[in-house]
Short mmCIF file of C-alpha atoms and ligand atoms in Angstrom, two decimals:
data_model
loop_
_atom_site.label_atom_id
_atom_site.label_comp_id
_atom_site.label_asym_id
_atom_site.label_seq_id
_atom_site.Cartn_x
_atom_site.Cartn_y
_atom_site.Cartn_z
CA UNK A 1 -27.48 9.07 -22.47
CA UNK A 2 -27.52 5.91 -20.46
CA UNK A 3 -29.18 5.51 -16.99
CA UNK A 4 -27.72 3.96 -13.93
CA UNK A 5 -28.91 0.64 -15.09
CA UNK A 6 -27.33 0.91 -17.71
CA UNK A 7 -24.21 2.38 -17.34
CA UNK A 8 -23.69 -0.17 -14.49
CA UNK A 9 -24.23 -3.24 -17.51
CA UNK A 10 -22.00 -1.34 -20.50
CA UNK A 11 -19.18 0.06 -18.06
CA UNK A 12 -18.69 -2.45 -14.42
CA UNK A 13 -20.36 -5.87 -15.34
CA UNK A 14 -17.96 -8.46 -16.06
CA UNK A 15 -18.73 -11.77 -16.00
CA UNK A 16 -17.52 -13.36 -12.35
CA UNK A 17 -14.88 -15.53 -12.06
CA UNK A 18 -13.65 -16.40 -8.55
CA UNK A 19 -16.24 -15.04 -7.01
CA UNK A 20 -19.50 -17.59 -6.39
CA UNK A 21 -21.58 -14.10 -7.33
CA UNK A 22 -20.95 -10.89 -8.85
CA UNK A 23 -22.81 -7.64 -10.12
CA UNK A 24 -26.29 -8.19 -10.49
CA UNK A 25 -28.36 -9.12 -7.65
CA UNK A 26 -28.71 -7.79 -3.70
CA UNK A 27 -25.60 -9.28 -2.66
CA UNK A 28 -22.33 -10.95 -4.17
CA UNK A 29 -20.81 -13.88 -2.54
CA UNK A 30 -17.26 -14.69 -2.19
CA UNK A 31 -15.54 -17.51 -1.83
CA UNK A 32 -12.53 -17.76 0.91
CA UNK A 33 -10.23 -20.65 1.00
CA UNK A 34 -10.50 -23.17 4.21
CA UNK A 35 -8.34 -21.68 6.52
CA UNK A 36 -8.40 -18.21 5.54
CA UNK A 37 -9.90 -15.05 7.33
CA UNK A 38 -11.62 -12.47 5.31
CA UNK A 39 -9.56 -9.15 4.94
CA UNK A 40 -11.62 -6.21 4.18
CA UNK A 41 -10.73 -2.32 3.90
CA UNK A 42 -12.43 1.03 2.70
CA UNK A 43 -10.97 4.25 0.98
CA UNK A 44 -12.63 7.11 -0.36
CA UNK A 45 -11.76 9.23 -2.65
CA UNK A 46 -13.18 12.81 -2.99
CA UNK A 47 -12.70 15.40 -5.85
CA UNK A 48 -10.45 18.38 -4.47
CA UNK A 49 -9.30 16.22 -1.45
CA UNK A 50 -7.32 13.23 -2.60
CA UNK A 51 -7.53 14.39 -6.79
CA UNK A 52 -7.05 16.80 -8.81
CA UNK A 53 -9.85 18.12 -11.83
CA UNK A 54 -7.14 17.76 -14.14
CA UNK A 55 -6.38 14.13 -13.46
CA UNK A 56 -7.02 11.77 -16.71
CA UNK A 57 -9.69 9.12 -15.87
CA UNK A 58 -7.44 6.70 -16.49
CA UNK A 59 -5.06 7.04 -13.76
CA UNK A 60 -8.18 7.95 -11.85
CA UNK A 61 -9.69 4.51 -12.52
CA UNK A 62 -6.23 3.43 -11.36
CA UNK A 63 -5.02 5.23 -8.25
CA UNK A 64 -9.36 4.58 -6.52
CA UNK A 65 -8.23 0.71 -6.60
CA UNK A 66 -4.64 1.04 -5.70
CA UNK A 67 -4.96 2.69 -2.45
CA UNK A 68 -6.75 0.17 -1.73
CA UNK A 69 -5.18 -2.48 -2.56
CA UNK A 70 -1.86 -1.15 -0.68
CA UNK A 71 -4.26 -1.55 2.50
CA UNK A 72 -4.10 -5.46 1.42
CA UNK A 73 -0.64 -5.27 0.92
CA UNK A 74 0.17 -3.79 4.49
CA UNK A 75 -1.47 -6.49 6.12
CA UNK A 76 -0.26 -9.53 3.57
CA UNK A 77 -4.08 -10.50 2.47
CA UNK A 78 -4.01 -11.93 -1.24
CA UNK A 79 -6.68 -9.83 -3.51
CA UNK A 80 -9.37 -11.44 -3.83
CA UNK A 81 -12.75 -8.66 -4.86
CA UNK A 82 -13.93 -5.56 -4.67
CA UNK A 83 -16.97 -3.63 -4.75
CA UNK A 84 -17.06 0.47 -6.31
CA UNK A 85 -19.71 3.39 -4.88
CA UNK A 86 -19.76 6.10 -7.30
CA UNK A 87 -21.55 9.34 -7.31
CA UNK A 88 -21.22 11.02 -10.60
CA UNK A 89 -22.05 14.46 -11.10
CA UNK A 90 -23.14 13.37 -14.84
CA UNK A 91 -23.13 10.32 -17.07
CA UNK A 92 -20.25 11.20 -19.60
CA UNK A 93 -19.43 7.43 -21.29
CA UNK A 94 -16.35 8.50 -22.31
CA UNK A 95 -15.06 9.49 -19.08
CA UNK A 96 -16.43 6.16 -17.73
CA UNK A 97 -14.95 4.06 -20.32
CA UNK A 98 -11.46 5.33 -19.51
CA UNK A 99 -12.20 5.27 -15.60
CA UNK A 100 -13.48 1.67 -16.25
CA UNK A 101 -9.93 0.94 -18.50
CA UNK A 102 -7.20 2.41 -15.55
CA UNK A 103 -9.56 0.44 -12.83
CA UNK A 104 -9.67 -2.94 -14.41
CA UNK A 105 -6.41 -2.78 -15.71
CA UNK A 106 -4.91 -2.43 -12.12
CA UNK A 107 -7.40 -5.43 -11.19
CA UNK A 108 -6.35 -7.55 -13.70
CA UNK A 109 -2.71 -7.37 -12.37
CA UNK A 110 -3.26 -7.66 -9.42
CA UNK A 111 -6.33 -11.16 -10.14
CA UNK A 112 -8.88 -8.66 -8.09
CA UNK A 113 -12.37 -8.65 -9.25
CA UNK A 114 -15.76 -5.94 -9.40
CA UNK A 115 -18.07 -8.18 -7.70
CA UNK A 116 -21.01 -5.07 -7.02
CA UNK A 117 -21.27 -1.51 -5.56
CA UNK A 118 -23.76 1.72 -6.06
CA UNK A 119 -23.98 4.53 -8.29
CA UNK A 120 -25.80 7.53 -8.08
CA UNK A 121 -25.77 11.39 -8.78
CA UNK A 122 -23.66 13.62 -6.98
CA UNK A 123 -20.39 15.45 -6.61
CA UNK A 124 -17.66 13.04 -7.84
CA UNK A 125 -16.73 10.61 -5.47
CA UNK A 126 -15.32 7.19 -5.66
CA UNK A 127 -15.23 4.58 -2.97
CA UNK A 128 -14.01 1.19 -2.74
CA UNK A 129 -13.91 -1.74 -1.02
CA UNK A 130 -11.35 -4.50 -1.17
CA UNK A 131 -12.12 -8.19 -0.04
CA UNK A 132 -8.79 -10.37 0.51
CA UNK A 133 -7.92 -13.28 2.41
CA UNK A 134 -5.14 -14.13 4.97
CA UNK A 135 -4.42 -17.51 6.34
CA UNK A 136 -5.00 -18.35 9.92
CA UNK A 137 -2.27 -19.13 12.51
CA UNK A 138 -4.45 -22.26 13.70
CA UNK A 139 -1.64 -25.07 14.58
CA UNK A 140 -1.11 -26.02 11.03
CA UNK A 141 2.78 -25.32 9.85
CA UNK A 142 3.46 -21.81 8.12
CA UNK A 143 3.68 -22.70 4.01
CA UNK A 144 7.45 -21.80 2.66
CA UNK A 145 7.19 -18.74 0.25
CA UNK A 146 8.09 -19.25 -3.29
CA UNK A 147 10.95 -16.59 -2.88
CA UNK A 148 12.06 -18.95 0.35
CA UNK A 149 12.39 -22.08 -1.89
CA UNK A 150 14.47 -20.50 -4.57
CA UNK A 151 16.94 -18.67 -1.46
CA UNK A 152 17.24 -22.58 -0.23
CA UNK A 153 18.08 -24.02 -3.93
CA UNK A 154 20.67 -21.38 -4.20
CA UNK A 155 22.31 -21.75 -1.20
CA UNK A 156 22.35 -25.02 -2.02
CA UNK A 157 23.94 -24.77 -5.18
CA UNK A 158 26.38 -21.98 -4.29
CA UNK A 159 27.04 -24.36 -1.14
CA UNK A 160 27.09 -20.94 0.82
CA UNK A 161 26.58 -20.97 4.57
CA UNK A 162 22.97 -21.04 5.17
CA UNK A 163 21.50 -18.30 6.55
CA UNK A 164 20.22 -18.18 9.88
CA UNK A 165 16.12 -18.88 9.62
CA UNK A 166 14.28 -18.43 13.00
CA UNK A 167 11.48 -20.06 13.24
CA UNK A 168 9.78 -18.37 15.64
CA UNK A 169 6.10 -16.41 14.69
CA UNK A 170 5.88 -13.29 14.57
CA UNK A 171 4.97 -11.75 18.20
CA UNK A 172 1.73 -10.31 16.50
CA UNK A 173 0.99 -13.85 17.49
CA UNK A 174 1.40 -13.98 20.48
CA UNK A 175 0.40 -10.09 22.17
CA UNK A 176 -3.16 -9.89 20.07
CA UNK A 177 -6.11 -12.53 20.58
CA UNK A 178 -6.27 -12.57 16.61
CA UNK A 179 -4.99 -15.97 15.49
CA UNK A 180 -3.80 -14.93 12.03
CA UNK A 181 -0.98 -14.55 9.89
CA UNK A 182 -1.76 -11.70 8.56
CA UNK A 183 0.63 -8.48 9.12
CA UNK A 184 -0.44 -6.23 11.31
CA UNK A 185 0.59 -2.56 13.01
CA UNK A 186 0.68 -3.98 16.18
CA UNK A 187 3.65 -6.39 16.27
CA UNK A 188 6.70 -4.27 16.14
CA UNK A 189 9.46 -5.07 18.39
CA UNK A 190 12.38 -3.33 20.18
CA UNK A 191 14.81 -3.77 18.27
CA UNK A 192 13.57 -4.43 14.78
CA UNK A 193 14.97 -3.05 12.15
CA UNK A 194 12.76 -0.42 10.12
CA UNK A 195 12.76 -1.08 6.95
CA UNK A 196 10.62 0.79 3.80
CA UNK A 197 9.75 -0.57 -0.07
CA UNK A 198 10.31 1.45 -3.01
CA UNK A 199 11.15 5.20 -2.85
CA UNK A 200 9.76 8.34 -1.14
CA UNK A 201 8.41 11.80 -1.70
CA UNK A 202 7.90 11.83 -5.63
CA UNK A 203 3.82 11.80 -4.93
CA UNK A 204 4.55 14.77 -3.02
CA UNK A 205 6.94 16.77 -5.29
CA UNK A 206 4.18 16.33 -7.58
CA UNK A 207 2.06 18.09 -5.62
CA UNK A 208 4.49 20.96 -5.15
CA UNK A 209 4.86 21.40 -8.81
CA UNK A 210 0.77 21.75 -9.07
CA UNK A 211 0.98 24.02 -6.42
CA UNK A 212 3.52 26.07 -7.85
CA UNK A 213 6.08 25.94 -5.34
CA UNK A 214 8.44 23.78 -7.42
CA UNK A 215 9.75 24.00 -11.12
CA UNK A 216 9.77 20.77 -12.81
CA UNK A 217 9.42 19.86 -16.62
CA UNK A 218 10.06 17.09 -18.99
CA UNK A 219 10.67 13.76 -17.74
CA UNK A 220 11.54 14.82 -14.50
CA UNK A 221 7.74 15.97 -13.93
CA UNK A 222 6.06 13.36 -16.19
CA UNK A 223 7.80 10.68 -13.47
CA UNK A 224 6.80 12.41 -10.08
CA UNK A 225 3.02 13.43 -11.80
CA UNK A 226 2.81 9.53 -12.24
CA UNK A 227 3.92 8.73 -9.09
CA UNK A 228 1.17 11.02 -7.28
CA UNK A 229 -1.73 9.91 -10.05
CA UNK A 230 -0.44 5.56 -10.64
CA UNK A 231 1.24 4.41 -7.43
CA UNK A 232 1.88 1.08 -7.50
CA UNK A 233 0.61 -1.44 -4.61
CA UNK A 234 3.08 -3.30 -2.65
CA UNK A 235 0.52 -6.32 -3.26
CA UNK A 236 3.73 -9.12 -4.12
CA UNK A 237 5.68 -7.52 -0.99
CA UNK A 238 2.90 -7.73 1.32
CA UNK A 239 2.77 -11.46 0.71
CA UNK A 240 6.32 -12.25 0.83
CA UNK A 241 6.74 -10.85 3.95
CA UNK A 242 3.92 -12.73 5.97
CA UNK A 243 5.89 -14.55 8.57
CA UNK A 244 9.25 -12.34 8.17
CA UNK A 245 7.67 -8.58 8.81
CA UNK A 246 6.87 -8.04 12.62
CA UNK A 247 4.51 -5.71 11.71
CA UNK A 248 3.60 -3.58 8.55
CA UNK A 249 1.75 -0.79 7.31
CA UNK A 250 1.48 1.20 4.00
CA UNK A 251 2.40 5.15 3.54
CA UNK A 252 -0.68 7.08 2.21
CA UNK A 253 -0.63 10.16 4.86
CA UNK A 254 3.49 10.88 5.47
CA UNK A 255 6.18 8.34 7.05
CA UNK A 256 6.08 10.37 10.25
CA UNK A 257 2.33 10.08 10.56
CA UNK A 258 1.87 6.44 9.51
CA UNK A 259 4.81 5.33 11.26
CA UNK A 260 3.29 7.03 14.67
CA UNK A 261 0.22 4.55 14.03
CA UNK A 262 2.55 1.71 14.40
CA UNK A 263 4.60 2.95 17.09
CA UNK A 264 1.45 3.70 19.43
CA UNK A 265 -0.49 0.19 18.61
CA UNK A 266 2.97 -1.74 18.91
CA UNK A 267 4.03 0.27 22.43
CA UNK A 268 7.59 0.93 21.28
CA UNK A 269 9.43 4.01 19.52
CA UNK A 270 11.32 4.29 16.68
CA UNK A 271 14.40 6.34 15.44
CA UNK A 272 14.60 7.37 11.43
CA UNK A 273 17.29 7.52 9.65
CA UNK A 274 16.40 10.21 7.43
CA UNK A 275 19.54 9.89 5.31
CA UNK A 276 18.92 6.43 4.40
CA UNK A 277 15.70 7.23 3.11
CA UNK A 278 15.58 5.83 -0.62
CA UNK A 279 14.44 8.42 -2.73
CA UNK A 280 14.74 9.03 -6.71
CA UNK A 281 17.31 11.30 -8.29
CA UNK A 282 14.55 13.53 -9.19
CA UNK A 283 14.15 14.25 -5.29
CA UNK A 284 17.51 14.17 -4.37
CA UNK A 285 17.94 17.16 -7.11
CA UNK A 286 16.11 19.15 -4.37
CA UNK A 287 17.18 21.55 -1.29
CA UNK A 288 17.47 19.08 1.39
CA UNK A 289 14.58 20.82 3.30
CA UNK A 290 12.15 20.26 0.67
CA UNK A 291 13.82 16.31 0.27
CA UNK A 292 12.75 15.89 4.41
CA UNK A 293 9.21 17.46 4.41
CA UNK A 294 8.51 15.38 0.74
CA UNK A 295 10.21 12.12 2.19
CA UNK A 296 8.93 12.36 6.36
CA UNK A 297 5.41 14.04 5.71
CA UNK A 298 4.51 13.69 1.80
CA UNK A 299 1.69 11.58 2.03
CA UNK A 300 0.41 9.00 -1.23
CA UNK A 301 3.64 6.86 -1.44
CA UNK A 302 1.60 3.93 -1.26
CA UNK A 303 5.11 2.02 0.18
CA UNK A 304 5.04 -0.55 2.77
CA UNK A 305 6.75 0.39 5.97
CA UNK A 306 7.41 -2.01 7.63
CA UNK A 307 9.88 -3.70 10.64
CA UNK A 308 11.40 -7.21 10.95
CA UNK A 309 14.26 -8.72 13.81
CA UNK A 310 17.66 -8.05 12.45
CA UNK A 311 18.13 -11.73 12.26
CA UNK A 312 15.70 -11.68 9.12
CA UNK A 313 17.68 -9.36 7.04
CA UNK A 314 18.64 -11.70 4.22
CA UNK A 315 15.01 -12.72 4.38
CA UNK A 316 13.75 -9.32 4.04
CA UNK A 317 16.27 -9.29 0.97
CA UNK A 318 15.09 -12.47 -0.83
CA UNK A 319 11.62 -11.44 -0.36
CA UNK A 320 12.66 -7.75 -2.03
CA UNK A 321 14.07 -9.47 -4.09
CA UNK A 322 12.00 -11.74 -5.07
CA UNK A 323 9.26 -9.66 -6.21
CA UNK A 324 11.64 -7.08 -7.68
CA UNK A 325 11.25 -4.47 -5.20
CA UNK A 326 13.62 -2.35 -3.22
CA UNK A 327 13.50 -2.59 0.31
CA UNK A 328 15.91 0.12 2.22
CA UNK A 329 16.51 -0.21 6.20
CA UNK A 330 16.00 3.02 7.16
CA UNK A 331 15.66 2.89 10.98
CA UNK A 332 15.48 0.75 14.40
CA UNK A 333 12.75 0.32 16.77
CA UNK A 334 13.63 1.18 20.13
CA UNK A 335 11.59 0.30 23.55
CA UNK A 336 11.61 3.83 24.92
CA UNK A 337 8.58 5.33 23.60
CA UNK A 338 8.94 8.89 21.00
CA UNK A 339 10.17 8.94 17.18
CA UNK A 340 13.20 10.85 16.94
CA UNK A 341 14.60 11.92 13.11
CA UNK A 342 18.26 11.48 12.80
CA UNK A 343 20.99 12.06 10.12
CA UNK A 344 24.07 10.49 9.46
CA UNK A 345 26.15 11.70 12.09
CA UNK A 346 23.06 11.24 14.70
CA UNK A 347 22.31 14.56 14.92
CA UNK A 348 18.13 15.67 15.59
CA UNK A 349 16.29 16.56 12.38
CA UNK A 350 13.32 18.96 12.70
CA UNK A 351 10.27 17.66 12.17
CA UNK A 352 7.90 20.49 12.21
CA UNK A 353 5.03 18.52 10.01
CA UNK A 354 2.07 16.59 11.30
CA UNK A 355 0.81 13.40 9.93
CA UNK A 356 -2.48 14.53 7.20
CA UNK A 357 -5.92 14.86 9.14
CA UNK A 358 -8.21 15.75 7.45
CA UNK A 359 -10.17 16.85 10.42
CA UNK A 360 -6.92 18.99 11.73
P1 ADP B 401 -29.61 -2.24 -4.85
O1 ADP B 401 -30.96 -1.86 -5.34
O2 ADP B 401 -29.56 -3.51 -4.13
O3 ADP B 401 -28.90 -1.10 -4.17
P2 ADP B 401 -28.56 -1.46 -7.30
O4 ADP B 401 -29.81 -1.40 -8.08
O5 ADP B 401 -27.99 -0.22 -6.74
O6 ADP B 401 -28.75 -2.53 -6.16
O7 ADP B 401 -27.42 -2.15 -8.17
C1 ADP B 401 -27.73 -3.25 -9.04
C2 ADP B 401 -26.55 -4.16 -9.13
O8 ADP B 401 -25.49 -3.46 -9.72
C3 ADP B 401 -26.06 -4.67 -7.79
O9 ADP B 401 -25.60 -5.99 -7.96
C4 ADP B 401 -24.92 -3.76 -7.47
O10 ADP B 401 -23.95 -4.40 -6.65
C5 ADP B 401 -24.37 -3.46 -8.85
N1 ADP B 401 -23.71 -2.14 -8.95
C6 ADP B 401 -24.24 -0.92 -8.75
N2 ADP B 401 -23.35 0.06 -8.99
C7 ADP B 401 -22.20 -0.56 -9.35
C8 ADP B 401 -20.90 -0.12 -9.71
N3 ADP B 401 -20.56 1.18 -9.75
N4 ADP B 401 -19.97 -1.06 -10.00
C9 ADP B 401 -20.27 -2.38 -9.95
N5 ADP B 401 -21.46 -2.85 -9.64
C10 ADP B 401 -22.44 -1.97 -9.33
MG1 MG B 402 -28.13 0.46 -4.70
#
């Protein structure tokens, strides 16, 4: 049975490649680009809390790095490293090996790398932090996006009217001291248009099914199981929308809940339109009841909400786009504080949940 010394060596060392220093001594050391600030984020992840027993160590490996990585992609910061604190109630190398394969597999995607971290005995429990960088708003001019060079060549070529491209930064800018272009939960803006990637609620099913409130087999399980264990970070997204998004932030505890963070550090309120919300057929197959509480309080969509001027809508498209994502308007932000749920015909839509505390 290997020690910690050397599980860290067979299972976490790889050799470093962006960094200036990975595993191996007190400290690694990162390289950011001129320019750039340092983004840096935390998650835990506790046995019984945020997994189940029965999850494979794969997706396990998987879904420790991609929470965290959606907090990069919420605030626009490019991946950059990331260091892993386990406490592992034994040394099983076979469970490790397929932990290690779902982790790095997700880093390799996504160009992250394992630059350090601890390891000791305990109950399971997994913690990692991500290192990114954002650029700085400092005078120089905002670099176009790649998915803003194509939109111009096409409009070119389609000699369509060009669309209307603001130039103004985002107000982020201008109401926090933080000089940076990163995306942040504090710049939305009456009026903006609310806008979420992807689709909600499948994480959330999931965890109806294990509970045994909801009957689901087949493919129609398999797809909401994988959407609970392997969410996919918003990492491309997150990018694309630096200098579009007012402000952003990704859905790990329920749109309701997440969306309240924004609304309170921003100063405005918001108004959902819960009909608009995109979710898969698999969800839709639901009592509408179930559809709300799994799309407004579900928790671990790992989606970026988050809210842009109306006169960046095509932008918000080509940047969607883009990256192959689906981005659904799904709401306004209004100045009058409160969050109020509507349907299609305006009507109020109960909203009995609360946003997951832990603590609550
Ligand atoms: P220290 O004594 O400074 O706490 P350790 O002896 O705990 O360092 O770890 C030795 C090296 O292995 C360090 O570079 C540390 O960052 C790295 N390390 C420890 N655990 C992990 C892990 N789970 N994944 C990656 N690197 C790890
Ligand atoms: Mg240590």
């Amino acid at each position: 049975m290997a020690g910690e010394f050397a599980l860290i060596a067979r299972h976490f060392t790889r050799p470093a490649r962006r960094a200036a220093l990975g595993v191996g001594d007190d400290c690694a050391l990162l390289r950011v680009a001129p320019g750039h600030q340092l983004a840096v984020s935390s998650d835990m992840l506790v046995e019984g809390r945020h997994f189940l027993s029965t999850v494979a160590p794969e997706r396990l490996g998987h879904k420790a790095l991609a929470v965290n990585l959606s907090d990069l992609a919420a605030c626009g910061a490019e991946p950059l490293a990331f260091t892993l604190a386990l406490a592992l109630p034994r040394v099983d190398d076979a469970w490790l090996a397929a932990f290690a394969q779902g982790l790095f597999a997700l880093a390799d995607a996504h160009d992250i790398e394992l630059v350090g971290g601890d390891t000791t005995a305990g109950p399971l429990n997994i913690c990692i932090t991500v290192f990114g960088q954002v650029p700085t708003s400092a005078s120089q001019q905002v670099p176009l996006h790649e998915w803003q060079v194509q939109q111009a060549k096409a409009q070119t070529q389609t000699q369509a009217q060009p669309q209307p491209q603001p130039q103004t930064q985002p107000q982020t800018q201008v109401q926090t001291p933080v000089q940076t272009q990163a995306l942040l939960r504090s710049g939305a803006q009456p009026g903006d248009d609310l806008w979420v990637s992807g689709a909600l609620g499948d994480a959330r099913l999931a965890l109806e099914v294990f509970r045994g409130n909801v009957a689901l087999a087949g493919a129609a399980f398999e797809q909401v199981r994988r959407a609970m264990e392997q969410p996919q970070p918003q990492v491309a997204l997150g990018l694309a929308l630096r200098g579009v998004a007012h402000a952003a932030i990704d859905l790990s505890d329920g749109l309701l809940g997440d969306l309240g963070h924004v609304l309170q550090r921003s100063g405005v309120g918001a108004e959902v339109h819960v009909d608009a919300l995109p979710r898969s057929a698999v969800l839709a197959a639901q009592p509408l009841r179930l559809q709300h509480e799994c799309l407004l309080a579900g928790g671990d969509d790992y989606e970026l909400l988050f809210t842009a001027a109306p006169a960046r809508r095509a932008d918000v498209a080509a940047a969607a786009r883009h990256v192959g994502v689906a981005a659904t308007r799904c709401g306004v932000i209004t100045a009058a504080a409160g969050l109020r749920v509507v349907d299609t015909v305006g009507r109020t839509v109960a909203t009995p949940w609360r946003g997951f505390d832990h603590f609550v």
